[in-house]
XYZ file of C-alpha atoms in Angstrom:
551
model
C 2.854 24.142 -2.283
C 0.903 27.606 -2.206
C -1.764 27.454 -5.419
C -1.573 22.949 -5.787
C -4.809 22.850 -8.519
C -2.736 25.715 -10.786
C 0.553 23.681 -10.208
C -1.637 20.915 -11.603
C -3.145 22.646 -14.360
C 0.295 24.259 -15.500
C 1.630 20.705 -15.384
C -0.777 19.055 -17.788
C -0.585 21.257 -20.228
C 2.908 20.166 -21.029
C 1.027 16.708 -21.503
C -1.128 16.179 -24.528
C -4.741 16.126 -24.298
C -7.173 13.551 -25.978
C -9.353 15.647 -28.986
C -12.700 15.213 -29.785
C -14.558 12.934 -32.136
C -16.818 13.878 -34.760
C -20.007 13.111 -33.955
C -20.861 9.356 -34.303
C -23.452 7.624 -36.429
C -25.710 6.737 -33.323
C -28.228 4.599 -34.860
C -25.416 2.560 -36.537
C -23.765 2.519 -33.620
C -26.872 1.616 -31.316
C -27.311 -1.273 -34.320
C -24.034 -2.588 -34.245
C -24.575 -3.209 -30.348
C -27.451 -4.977 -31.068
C -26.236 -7.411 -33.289
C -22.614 -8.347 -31.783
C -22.087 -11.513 -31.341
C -21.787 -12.877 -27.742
C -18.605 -11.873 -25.806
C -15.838 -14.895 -26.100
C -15.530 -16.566 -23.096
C -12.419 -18.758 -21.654
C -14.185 -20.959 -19.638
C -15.196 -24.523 -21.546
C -11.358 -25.929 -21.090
C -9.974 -23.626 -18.226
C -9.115 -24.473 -15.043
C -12.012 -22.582 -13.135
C -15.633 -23.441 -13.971
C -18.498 -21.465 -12.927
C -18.936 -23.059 -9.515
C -18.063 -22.467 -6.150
C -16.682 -25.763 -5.733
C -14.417 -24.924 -8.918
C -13.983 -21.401 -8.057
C -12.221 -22.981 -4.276
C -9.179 -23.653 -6.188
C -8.194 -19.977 -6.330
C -5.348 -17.927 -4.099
C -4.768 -14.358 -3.224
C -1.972 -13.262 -6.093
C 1.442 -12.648 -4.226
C 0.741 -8.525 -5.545
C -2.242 -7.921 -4.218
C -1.014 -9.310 -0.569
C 1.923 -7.105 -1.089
C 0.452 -3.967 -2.593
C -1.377 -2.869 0.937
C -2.317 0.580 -0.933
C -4.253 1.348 -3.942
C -6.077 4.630 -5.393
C -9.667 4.652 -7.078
C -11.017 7.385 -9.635
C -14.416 6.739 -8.633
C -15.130 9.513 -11.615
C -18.307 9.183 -14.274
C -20.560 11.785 -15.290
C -22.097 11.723 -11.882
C -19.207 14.485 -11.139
C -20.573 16.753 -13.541
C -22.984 18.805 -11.289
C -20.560 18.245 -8.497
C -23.055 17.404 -6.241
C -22.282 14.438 -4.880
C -23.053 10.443 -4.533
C -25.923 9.212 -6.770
C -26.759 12.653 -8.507
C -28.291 10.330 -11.484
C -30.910 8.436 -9.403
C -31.652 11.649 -6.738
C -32.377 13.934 -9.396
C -35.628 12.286 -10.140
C -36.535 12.199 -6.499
C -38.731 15.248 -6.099
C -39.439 15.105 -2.072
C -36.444 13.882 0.555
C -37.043 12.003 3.213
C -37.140 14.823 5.083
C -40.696 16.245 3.025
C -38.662 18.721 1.479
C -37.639 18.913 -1.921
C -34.541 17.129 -2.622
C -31.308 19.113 -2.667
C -30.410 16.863 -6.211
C -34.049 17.433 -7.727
C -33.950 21.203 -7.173
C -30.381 21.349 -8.151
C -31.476 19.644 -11.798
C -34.756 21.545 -12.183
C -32.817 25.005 -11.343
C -29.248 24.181 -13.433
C -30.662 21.944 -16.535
C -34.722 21.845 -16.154
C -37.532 19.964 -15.536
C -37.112 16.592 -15.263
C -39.524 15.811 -17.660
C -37.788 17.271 -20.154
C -33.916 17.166 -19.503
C -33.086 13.767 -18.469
C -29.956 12.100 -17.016
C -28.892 11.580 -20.207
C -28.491 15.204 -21.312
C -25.919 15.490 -18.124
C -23.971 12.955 -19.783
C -24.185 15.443 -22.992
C -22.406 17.800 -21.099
C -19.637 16.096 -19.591
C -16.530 16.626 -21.380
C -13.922 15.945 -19.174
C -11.598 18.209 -20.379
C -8.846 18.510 -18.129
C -8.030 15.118 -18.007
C -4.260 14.010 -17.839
C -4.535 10.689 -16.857
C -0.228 10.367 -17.407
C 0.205 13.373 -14.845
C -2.442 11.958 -12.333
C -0.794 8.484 -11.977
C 2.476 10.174 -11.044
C 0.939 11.820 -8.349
C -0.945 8.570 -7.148
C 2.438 6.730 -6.974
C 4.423 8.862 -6.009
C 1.855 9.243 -2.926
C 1.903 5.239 -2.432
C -0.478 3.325 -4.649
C 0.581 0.159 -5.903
C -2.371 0.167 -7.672
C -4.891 1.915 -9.458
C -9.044 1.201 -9.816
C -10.818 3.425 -12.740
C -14.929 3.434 -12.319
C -15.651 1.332 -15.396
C -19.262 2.138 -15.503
C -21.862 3.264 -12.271
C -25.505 2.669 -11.627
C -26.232 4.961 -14.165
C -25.219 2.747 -16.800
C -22.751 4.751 -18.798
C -19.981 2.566 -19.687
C -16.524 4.925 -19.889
C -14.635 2.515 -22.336
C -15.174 1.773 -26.027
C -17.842 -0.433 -25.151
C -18.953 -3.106 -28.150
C -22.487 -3.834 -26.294
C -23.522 -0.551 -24.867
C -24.129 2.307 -27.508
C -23.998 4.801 -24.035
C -20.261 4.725 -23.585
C -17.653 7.525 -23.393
C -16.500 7.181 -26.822
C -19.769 7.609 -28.305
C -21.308 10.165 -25.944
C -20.241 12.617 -23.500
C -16.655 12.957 -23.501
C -15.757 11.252 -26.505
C -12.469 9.480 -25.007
C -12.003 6.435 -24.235
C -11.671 6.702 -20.002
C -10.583 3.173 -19.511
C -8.653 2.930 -22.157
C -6.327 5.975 -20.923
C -6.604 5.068 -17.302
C -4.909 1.259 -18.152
C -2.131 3.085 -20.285
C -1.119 5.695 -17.730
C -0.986 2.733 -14.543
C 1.119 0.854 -16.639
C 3.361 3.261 -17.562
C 4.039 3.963 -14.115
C 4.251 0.220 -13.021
C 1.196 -0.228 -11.191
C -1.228 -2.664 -11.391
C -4.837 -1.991 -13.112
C -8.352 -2.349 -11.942
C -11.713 -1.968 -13.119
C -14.986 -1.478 -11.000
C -18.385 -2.401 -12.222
C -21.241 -1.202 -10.694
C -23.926 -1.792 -13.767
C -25.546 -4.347 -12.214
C -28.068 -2.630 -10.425
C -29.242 0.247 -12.711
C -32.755 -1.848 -13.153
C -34.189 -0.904 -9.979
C -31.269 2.166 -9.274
C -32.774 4.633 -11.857
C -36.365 3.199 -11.183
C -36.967 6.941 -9.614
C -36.848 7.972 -12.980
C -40.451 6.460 -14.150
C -41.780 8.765 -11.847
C -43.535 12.590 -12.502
C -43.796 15.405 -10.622
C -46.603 15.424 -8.100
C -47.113 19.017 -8.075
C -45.935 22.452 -9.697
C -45.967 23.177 -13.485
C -45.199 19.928 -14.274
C -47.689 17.510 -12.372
C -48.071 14.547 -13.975
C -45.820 14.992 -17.138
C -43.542 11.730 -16.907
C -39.723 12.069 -16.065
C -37.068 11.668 -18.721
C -36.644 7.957 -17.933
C -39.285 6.619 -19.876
C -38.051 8.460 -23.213
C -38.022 6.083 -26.435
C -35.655 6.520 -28.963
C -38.331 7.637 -31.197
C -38.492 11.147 -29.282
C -35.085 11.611 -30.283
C -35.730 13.068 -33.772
C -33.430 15.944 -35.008
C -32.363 15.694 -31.128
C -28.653 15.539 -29.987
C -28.908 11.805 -29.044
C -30.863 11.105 -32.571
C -30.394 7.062 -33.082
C -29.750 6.529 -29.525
C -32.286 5.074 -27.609
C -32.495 6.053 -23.693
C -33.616 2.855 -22.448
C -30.404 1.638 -23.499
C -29.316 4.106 -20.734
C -32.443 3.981 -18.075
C -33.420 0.293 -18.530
C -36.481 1.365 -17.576
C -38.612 -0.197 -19.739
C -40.212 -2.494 -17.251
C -42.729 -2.252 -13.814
C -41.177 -1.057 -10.766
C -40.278 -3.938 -8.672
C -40.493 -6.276 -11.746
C -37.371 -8.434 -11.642
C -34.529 -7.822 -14.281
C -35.559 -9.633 -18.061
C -33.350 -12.020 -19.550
C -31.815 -9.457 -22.199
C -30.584 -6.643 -19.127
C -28.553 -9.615 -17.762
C -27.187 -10.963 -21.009
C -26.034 -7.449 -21.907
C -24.686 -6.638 -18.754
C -22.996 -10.142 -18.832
C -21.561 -9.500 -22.713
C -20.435 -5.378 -21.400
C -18.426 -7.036 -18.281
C -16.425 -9.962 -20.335
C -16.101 -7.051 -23.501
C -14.491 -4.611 -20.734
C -12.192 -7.974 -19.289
C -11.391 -9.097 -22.786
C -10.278 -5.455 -24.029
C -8.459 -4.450 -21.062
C -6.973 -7.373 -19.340
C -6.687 -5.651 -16.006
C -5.098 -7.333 -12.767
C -8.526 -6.625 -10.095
C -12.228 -5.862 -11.000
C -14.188 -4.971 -7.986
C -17.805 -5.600 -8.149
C -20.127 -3.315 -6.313
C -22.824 -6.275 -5.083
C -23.468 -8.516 -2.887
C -21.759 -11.921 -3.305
C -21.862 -11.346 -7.073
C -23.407 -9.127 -9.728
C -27.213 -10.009 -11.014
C -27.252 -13.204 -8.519
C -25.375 -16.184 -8.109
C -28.375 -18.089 -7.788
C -29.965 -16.750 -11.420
C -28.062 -18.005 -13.927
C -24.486 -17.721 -11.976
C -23.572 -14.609 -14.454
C -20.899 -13.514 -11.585
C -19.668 -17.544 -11.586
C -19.248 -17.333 -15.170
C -17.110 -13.548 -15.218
C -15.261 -14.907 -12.351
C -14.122 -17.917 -13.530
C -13.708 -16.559 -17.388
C -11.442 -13.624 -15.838
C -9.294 -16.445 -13.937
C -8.754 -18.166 -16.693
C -7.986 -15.289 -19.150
C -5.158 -14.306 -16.559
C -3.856 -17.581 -16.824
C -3.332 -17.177 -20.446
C -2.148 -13.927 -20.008
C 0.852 -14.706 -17.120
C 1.994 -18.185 -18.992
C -0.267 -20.612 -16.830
C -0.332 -18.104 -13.742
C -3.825 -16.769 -12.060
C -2.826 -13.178 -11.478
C -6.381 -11.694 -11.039
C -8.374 -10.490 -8.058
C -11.974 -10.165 -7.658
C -13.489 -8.269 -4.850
C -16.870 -8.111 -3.369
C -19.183 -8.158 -0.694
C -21.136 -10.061 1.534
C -19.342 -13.031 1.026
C -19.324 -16.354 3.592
C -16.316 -17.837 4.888
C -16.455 -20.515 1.796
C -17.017 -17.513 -0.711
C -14.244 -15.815 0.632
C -11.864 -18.734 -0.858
C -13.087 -18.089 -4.395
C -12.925 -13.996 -4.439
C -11.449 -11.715 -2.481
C -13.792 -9.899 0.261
C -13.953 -6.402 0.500
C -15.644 -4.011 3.336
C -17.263 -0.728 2.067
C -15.554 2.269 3.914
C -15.423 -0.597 6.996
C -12.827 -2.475 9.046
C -12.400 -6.167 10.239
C -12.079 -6.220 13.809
C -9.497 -9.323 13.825
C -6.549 -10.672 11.749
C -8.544 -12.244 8.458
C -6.919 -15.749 7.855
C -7.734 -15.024 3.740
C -6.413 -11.255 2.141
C -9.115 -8.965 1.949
C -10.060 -5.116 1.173
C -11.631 -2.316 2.254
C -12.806 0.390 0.138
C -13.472 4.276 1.151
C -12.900 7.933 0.137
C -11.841 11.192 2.027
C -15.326 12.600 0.339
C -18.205 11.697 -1.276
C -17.932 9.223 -4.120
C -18.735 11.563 -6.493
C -17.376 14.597 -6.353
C -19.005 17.459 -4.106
C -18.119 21.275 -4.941
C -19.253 22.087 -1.634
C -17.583 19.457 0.644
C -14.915 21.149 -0.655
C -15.941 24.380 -0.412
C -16.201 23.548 3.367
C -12.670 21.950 3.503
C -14.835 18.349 4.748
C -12.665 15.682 3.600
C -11.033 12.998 5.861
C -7.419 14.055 7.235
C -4.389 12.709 6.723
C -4.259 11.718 10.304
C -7.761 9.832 9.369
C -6.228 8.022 7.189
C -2.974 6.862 8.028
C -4.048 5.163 10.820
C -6.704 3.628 9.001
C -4.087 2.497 6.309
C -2.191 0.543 9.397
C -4.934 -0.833 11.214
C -5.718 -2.634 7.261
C -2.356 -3.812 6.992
C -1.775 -5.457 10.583
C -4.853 -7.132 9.655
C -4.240 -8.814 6.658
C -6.095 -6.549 4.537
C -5.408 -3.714 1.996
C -6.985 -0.039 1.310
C -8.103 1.044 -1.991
C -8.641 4.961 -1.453
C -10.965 7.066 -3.230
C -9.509 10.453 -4.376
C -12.492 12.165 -5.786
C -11.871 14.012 -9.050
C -13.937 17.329 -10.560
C -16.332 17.300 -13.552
C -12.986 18.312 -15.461
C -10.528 15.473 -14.366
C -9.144 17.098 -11.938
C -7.841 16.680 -8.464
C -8.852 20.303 -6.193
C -6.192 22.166 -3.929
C -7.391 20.450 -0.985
C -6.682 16.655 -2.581
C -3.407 17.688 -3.676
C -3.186 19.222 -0.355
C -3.946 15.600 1.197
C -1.803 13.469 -1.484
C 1.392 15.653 -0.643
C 1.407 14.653 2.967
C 0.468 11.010 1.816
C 3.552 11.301 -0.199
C 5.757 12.018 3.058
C 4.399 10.235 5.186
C 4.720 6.883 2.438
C 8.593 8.164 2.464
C 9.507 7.049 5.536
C 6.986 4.673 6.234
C 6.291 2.547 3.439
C 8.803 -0.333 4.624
C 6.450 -0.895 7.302
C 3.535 -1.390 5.152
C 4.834 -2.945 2.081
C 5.218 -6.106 1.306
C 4.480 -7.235 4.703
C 1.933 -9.343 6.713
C 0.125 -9.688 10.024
C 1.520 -10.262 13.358
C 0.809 -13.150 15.943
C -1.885 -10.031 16.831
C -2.969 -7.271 15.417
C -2.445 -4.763 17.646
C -3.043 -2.956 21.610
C -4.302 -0.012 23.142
C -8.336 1.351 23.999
C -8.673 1.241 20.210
C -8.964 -2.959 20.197
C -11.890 -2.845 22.266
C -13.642 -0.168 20.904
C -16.821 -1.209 18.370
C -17.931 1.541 16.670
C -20.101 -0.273 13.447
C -19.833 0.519 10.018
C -22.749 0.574 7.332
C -21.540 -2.227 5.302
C -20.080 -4.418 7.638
C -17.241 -5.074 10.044
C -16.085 -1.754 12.293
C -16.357 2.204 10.881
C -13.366 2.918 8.463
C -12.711 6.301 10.751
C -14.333 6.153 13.836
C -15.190 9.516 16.377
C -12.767 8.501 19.026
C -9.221 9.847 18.873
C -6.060 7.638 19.125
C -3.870 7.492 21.861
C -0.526 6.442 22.200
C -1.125 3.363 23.643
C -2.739 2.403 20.369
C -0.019 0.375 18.740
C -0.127 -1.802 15.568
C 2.018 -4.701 14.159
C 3.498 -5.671 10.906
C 6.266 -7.798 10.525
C 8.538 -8.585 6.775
C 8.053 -11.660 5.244
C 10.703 -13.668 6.867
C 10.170 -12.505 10.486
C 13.057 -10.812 10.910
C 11.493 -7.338 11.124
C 8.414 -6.279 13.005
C 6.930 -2.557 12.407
C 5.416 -1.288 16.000
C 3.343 1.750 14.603
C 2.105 3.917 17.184
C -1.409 5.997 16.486
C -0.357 9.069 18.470
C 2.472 10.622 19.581
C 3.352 10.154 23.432
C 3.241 13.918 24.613
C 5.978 13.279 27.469
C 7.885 10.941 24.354
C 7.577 8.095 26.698
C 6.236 4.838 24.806
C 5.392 1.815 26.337
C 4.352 -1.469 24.195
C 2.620 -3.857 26.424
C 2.855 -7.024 24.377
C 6.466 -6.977 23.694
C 6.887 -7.569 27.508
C 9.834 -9.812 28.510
C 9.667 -12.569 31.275
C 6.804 -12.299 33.479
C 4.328 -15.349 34.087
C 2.303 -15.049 30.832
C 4.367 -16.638 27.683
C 5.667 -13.965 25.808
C 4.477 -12.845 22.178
C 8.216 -11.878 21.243
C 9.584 -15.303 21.414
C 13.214 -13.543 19.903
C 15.561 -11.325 20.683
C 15.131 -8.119 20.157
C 18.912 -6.825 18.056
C 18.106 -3.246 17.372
C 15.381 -0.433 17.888
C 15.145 2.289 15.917
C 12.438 4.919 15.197
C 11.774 5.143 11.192
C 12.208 8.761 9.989
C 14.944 9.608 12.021
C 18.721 9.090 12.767
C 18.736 9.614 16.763
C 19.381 6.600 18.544
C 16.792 5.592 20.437
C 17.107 4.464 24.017
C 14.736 1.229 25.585
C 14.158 -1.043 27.675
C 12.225 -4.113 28.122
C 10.752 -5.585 31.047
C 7.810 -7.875 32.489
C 5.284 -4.604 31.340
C 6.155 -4.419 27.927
C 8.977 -2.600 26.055
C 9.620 1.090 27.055
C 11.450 3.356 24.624
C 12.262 7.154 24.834
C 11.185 8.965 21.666
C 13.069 12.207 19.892
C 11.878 15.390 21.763
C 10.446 16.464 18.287
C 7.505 14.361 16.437
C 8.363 12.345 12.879
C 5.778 13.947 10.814
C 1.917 14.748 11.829
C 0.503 11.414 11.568
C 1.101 7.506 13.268
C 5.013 6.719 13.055
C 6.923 3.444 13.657
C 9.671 1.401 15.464
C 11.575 -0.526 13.809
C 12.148 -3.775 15.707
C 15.451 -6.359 14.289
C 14.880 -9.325 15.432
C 17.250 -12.520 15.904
């Protein structure tokens, strides 16, 4: 693949692009929002109530255990400057916590202008996302493994990317004028895979609170930020009839504790996005539950109302997932727990999820300019060491201001695509050893940020860091091995026969083979494990497999 992004480009054109709208009737819109009717709920006869207790009759959907591998379009208008994670609350912070300026606040006050004056709202103006193909993209995310997709739904900075009924600031109305969500669901289902939403709305109250702030010195000391703009200073303005606080939701004291009408709306804005949509997973970027489980159980009631919808969806079967974080063992049982770019440490008795990118959530022109993103060989092993423990990976693939994948992501999803090729039998569809796996790697605890161990740690694998999957039945365990043995000698401790310990591999073992390639491969097994010679030549650059038949 010598110019990936052009092969892209060249290929989307042969797919048709989304035009724009005229401009809408914002104040009838922002109206109309106003005055909808609460969002129907299916909860008052279903069978999952807004409880915990209630919420304890739910299991892990039999597609989500065997799906192992998802990709996320973690892609909003916080992509438009390219500048990285939370562009939209940085932007109004005018010294780092370094003293010096902040990269995000100069950025603004140097590409759009002073933050008094050109808001976060105005960025939204100019995102158009006009290279997105969302058919051509979801070709390239299955063909490179995903079994299912996540599209951002909304961020912290409150922009919801759907035809939303309850927030005037959506992508339809503003911005690019498409319906994101809309095209993302068609394009994953056209392809077969499963659809999921993430919601991260919840905190914009005390997220864009930066934004109530002023300059403390310069030319524009004292002259408040954008974020307290009315709707009245929007006459004969682009965003006439649309009222920013519908954006900011800062309309309040900092500190002050989220008002009864942010929670409703955000509430009405999460079943509207269920209710249109019907997706299969909707991840929620919070602790134990959007808002708070203990004020007014609004994540209770989407839960429970988003069980219950899939039930009449799938003819009496619960085919949603919920993921978030935080959660205590009895929480676990009601949603699915997911680690932010983190690992478990041990086989989790419940399915569960961790969720990272090879960048910067939002996309960064110069991570890529400096060729920063995680490897391939970062990855794949982090894929396994998931899967032998019950869990799965949802992978964020960061996409331009313009919808599009660069060379260097291409780059990355090609040898994803290979590597799935040969490997995916091992990961799909399968579950967790007796253990999870050997080798200096199962003793190493390297913390992450948001739990559990570092989704890529600093220390490099060996190959005496093996990891197990077996197929549903038994019949077939996966050995994957982290690194290649440089002498292609490969010894598996725990798949040692005889000895005075009782051994883990309590069958015999019928054949051996090495996935990827036809050359037979020669073993042994004794009291110190199970020896095997490997091909003089490696199966690809990453982790690779035997293949273990078992009788």
């Amino acid at each position: 693949m010598k110019n990936p992004t052009l092969q892209f480009i060249l290929a989307s054109l042969l797919l048709p692009l989304a035009s724009h709208a005229a401009t809408p009737d914002y104040a009838a819109l922002t109206a109309a929002a106003k005055t909808a009717n609460a969002a129907p709920v299916a909860t008052q006869d279903g069978k999952f109530q807004p409880t915990w207790a209630s919420l304890q009759q739910y299991e892990t959907p039999e597609w989500f255990r065997d799906a192992k591998f998802g990709i996320w379009a973690h892609w909003g208008p916080q992509c438009e400057p390219e500048q990285g994670d939370w562009y939209a609350r940085n932007m109004w912070t005018e010294i780092g916590k370094d003293g010096k300026p902040h990269p995000e606040y100069t950025y603004h006050l140097t590409h759009y202008g002073p933050q008094s004056k050109v808001g976060f709202k105005d960025v939204i103006h100019e995102w158009k996302a006009k290279d997105w193909v969302p058919a051509k993209l979801m070709q390239i995310y299955k063909r490179a493994g995903a079994q299912y997709f996540m599209a951002l739904a909304n961020h912290h900075d409150n922009l919801d990317l759907w035809d939303s009924k309850y927030q005037p600031w959506n992508s339809v109305n503003v911005g690019p004028q498409k319906d994101l969500i809309g095209g993302w669901a068609k394009a994953a289902r056209a392809e077969g895979l499963r659809f999921g939403v993430s919601v991260h709305a919840a905190r914009t109250w005390s997220w864009y609170e930066p934004a109530q702030g002023a300059d403390t010195q310069g030319p524009y000391t004292g002259i408040p930020y954008d974020g307290k703009t009315t709707a009245a200073d929007g006459k004969g303005k682009w965003w006439d009839g649309l009222d920013p606080q519908e954006l900011y939701a800062q309309n309040h004291e900092p500190k002050a504790k989220a008002d009864d009408a942010y929670k409703i709306k955000f509430f009405n804005r999460t079943i509207d996005l269920i209710n249109q949509y019907q997706p299969d997973m909707v991840y929620f970027d919070d602790s134990v539950m959007p808002i708070s489980s203990q004020d007014g159980d609004w994540g209770l009631k989407i839960a429970s109302h988003f069980y219950n919808s899939s039930m009449l969806w799938h003819d009496g079967k619960n085919e949603a997932v919920v993921t978030t974080k935080g959660l205590s063992a009895m929480q676990r049982k009601c949603v699915v727990y997911d680690i932010e770019r983190g690992r478990s440490d041990h086989i989790e008795p419940l399915p569960w999820q961790t969720d990272t990118c090879i960048g910067d959530w939002h996309y960064s022109r110069a991570l890529f300019d400096r060729h920063g993103y995680k490897k391939i060989t970062d990855v794949i092993p982090l894929l396994i060491d998931v899967v032998s423990k019950n869990g799965n990976l949802m992978l964020s693939v960061p996409l331009n201001r313009d919808g599009v994948p660069d060379s260097d992501e291409l780059a990355f999803l090609e040898k994803m695509t290979a590597w799935m090729d040969i490997h995916k039998e091992g990961i799909f569809a399968t579950r967790p050893w007796k253990i999870y796996g050997e080798g200096p790697s199962t003793a190493q605890q390297e913390k992450g940020h948001f739990g559990g161990l570092k989704d890529t740690g600093s220390t490099p694998f060996t190959p005496e860091d093996i990891r197990f999957t077996t197929s549903k039945d038994g019949g077939t365990l996966y050995a994957f091995f982290l690194a290649w043995p440089k002498d292609g000698k490969l010894t598996i401790k725990s798949l040692a026969e005889g000895g005075t310990a009782p051994a883990l591999l309590d069958k015999k073992i019928a054949s051996l083979s090495l996935l990827g390639s036809t050359e037979k491969i020669t073993w042994t097994q004794d009291a110190d494990g199970l020896h095997a010679t490997l091909p003089a030549t490696p199966v690809g650059e990453s982790a690779c497999a035997l293949r273990l038949t078992l009788r």
